[in-house]
Short mmCIF file of C-alpha atoms and ligand atoms in Angstrom, two decimals:
data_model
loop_
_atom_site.label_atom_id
_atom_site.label_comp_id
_atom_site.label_asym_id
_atom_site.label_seq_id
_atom_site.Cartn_x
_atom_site.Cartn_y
_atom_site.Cartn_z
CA UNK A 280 23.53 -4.58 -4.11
CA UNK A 281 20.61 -5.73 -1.94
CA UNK A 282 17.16 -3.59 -2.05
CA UNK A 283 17.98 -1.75 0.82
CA UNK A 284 21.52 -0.17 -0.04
CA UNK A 285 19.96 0.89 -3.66
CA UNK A 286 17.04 2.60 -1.58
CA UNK A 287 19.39 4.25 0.29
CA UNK A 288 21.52 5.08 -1.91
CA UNK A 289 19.05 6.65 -3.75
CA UNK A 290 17.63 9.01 -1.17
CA UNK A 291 20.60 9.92 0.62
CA UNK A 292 19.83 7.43 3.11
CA UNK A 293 16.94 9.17 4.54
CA UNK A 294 12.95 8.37 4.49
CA UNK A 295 11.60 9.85 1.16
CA UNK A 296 8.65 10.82 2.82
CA UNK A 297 8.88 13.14 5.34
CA UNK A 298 12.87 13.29 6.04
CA UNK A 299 13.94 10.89 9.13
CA UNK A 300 16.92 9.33 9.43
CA UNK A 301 16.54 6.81 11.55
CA UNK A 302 14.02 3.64 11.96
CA UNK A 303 14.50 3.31 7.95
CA UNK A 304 13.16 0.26 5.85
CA UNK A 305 11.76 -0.89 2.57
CA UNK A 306 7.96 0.08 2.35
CA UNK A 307 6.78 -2.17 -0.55
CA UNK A 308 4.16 0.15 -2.16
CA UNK A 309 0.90 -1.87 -2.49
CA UNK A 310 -0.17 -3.59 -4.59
CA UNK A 311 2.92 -5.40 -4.24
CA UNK A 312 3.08 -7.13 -7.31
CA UNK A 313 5.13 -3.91 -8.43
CA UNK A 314 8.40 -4.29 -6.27
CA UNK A 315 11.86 -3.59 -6.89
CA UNK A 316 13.23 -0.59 -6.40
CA UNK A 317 10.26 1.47 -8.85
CA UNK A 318 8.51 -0.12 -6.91
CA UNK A 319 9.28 0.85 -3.26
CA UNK A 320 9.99 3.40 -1.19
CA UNK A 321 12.69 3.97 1.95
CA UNK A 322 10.53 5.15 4.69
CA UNK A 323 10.84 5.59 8.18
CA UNK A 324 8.66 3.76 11.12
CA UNK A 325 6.53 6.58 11.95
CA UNK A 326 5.47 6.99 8.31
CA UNK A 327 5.07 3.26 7.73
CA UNK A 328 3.08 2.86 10.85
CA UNK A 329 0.68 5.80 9.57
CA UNK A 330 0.37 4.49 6.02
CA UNK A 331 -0.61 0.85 7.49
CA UNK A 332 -2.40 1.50 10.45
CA UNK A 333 -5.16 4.45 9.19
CA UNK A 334 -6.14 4.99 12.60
CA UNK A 335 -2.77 5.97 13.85
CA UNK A 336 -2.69 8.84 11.21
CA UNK A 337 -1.36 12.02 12.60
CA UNK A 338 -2.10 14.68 10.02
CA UNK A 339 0.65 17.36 11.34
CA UNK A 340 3.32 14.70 10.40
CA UNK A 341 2.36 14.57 6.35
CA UNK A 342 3.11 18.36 6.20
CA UNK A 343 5.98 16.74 5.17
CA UNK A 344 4.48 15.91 1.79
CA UNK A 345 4.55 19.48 0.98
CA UNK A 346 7.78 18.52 -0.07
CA UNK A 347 7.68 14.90 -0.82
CA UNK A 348 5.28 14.85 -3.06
CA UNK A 349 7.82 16.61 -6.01
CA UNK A 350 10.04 13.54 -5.54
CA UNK A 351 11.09 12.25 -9.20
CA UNK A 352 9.57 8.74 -7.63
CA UNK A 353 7.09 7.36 -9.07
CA UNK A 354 6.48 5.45 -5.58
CA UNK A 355 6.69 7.90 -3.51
CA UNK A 356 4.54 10.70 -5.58
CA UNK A 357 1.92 7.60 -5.48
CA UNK A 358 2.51 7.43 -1.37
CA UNK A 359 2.02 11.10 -1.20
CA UNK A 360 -1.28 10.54 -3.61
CA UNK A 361 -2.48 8.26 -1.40
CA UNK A 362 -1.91 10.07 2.29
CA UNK A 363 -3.54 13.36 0.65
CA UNK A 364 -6.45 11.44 -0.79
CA UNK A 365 -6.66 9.97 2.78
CA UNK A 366 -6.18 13.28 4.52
CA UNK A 367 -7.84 15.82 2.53
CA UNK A 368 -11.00 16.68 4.69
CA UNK A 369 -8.48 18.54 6.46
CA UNK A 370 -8.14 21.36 3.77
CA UNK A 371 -4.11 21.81 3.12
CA UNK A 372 -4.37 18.45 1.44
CA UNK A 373 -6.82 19.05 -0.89
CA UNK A 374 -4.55 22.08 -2.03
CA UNK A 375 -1.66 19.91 -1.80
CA UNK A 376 -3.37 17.59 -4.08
CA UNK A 377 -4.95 20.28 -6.96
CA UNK A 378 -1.35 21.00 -7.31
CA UNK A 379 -0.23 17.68 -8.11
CA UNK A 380 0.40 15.79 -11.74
CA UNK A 381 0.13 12.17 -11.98
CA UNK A 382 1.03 10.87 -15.20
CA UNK A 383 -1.92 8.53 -16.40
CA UNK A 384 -0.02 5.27 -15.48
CA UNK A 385 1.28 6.45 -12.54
CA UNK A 386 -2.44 8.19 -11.45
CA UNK A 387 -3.37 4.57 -12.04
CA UNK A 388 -1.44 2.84 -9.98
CA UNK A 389 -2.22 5.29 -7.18
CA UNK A 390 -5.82 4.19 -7.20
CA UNK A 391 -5.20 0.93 -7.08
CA UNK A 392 -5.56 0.65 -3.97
CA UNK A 393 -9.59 2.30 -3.79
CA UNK A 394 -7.50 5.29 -1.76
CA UNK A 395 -9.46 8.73 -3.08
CA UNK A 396 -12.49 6.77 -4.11
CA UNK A 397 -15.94 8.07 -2.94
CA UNK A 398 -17.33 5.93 -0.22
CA UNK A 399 -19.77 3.52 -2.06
CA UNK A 400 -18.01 3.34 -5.16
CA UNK A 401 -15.37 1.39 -3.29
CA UNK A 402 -14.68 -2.33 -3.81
CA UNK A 403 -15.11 -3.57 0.11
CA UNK A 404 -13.17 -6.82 0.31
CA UNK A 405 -14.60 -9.03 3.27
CA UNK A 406 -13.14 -12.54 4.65
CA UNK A 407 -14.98 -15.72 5.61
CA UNK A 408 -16.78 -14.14 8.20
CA UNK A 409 -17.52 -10.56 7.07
CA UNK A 410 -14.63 -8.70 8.22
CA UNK A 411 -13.97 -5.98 5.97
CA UNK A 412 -10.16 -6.43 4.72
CA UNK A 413 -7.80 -3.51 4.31
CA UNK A 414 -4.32 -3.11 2.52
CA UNK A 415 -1.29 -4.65 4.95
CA UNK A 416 -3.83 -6.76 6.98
CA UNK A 417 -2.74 -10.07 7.91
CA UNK A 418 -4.74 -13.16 7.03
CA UNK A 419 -4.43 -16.93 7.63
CA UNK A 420 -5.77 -19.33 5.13
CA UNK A 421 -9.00 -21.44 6.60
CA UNK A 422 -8.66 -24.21 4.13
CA UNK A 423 -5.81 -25.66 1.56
CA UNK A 424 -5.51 -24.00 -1.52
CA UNK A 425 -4.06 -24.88 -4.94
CA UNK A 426 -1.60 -22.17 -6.42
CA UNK A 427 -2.81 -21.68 -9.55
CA UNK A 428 0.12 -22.41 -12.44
CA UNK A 429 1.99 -24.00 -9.58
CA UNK A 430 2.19 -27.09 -8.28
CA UNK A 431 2.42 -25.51 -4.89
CA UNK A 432 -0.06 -26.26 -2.10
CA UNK A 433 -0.77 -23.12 0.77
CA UNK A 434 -1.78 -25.01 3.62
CA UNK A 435 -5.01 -24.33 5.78
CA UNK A 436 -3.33 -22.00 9.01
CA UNK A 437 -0.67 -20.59 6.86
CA UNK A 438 -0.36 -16.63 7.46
CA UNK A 439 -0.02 -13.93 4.88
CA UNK A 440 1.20 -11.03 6.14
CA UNK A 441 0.45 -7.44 4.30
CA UNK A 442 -1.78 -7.94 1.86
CA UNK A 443 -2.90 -6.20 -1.23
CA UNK A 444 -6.35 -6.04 -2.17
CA UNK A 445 -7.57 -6.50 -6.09
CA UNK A 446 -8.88 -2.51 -6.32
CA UNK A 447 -11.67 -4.35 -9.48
CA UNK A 448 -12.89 -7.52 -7.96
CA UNK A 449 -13.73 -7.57 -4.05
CA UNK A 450 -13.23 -11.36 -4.23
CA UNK A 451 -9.38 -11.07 -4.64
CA UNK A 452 -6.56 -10.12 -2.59
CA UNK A 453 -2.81 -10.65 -2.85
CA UNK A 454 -0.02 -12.07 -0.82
CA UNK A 455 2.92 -13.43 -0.36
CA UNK A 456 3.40 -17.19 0.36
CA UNK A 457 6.47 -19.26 0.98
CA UNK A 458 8.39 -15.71 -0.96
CA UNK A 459 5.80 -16.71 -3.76
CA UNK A 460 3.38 -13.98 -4.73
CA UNK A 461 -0.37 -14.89 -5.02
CA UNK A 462 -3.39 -14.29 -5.29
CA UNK A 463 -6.26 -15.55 -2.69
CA UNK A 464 -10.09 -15.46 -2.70
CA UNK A 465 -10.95 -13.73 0.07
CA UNK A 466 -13.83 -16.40 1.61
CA UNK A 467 -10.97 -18.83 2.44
CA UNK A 468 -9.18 -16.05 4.71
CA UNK A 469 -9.62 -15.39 8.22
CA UNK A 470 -8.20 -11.24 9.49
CA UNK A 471 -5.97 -11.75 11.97
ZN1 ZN B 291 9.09 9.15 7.40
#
């Protein structure tokens, strides 16, 4: 059984965020190192879209975590950590949020992504020329680069799509390359 069918089997084949049936896929929960199925959640476009895109964010739609966020899922309870943290100027989040239990490892892994950090006291990860880099940007590699305990060479122009950023060390993000997971200093990346 593929990644998929156990995610759906799991959650009745709906999105374990906020309910929708259709437009369902595997949302790897950053950073992505996790994976497997503890490590991801079956979500649906809209929520996807929301979690990637912070702009997009329509707070109406994660009423839904008024519900989601008492999953038994370790991913998803960090998802709905994360949206709240992202959302809770609004008010209902913050109450949303006061009511919810993280165990320590799990609280952990919920940070990791700087999501519910005080602005300053963020890590702000920035490629070769300054961009700040988010979570599930896209980046192509301006020169070669050695993969370290490898013997595997990422060319200069290759693209790495959704990446993770190191939450401790602003010079580090994460990727995927040729289905091999590494990790990239962030002056020899370019945002797409
Ligand atoms: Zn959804």
């Amino acid at each position: 059984m593929g990644l998929l069918e156990e995610l759906q089997e799991r959650s009745g084949n709906i999105c374990e965020l906020c309910g929708a049936t259709e437009g369902l896929r595997i949302y790897e929960v950053p950073p992505v190192s996790t994976g497997g199925l503890d490590g991801s959640v079956l979500a649906c476009d809209t929520c996807i879209t929301q979690i990637e895109d912070p702009d997009s964010v329509d707070a109406n739609h994660w009423r839904c975590l008024n519900d989601s966020m008492w999953s038994e899922q370790d991913a998803v309870k960090v998802v709905a950590w994360r949206m709240l943290n992202r959302l809770k100027s609004e008010g209902w989040p913050q109450d949303l949020l006061d009511m919810m239990y993280l165990e320590d490892e799990v609280l952990e892994w919920a940070k990791a992504t700087g999501e519910g950090k005080e602005e300053g006291e963020q890590v702000i990860h920035r490629d070769v020329n300054g961009l700040i880099l988010e979570n599930g940007d896209s980046v192509v590699l301006v020169k070669d680069l050695k993969v370290k305990g490898s013997s595997m060479v990422a060319k200069q122009g290759t693209a790495v799509r959704r990446i993770s950023l190191d939450r401790d060390n602003a010079e580090y993000i994460e990727g995927k390359v040729d289905g091999q997971h590494i990790v990239i200093i962030t002056k020899y990346v370019k945002k797409l």
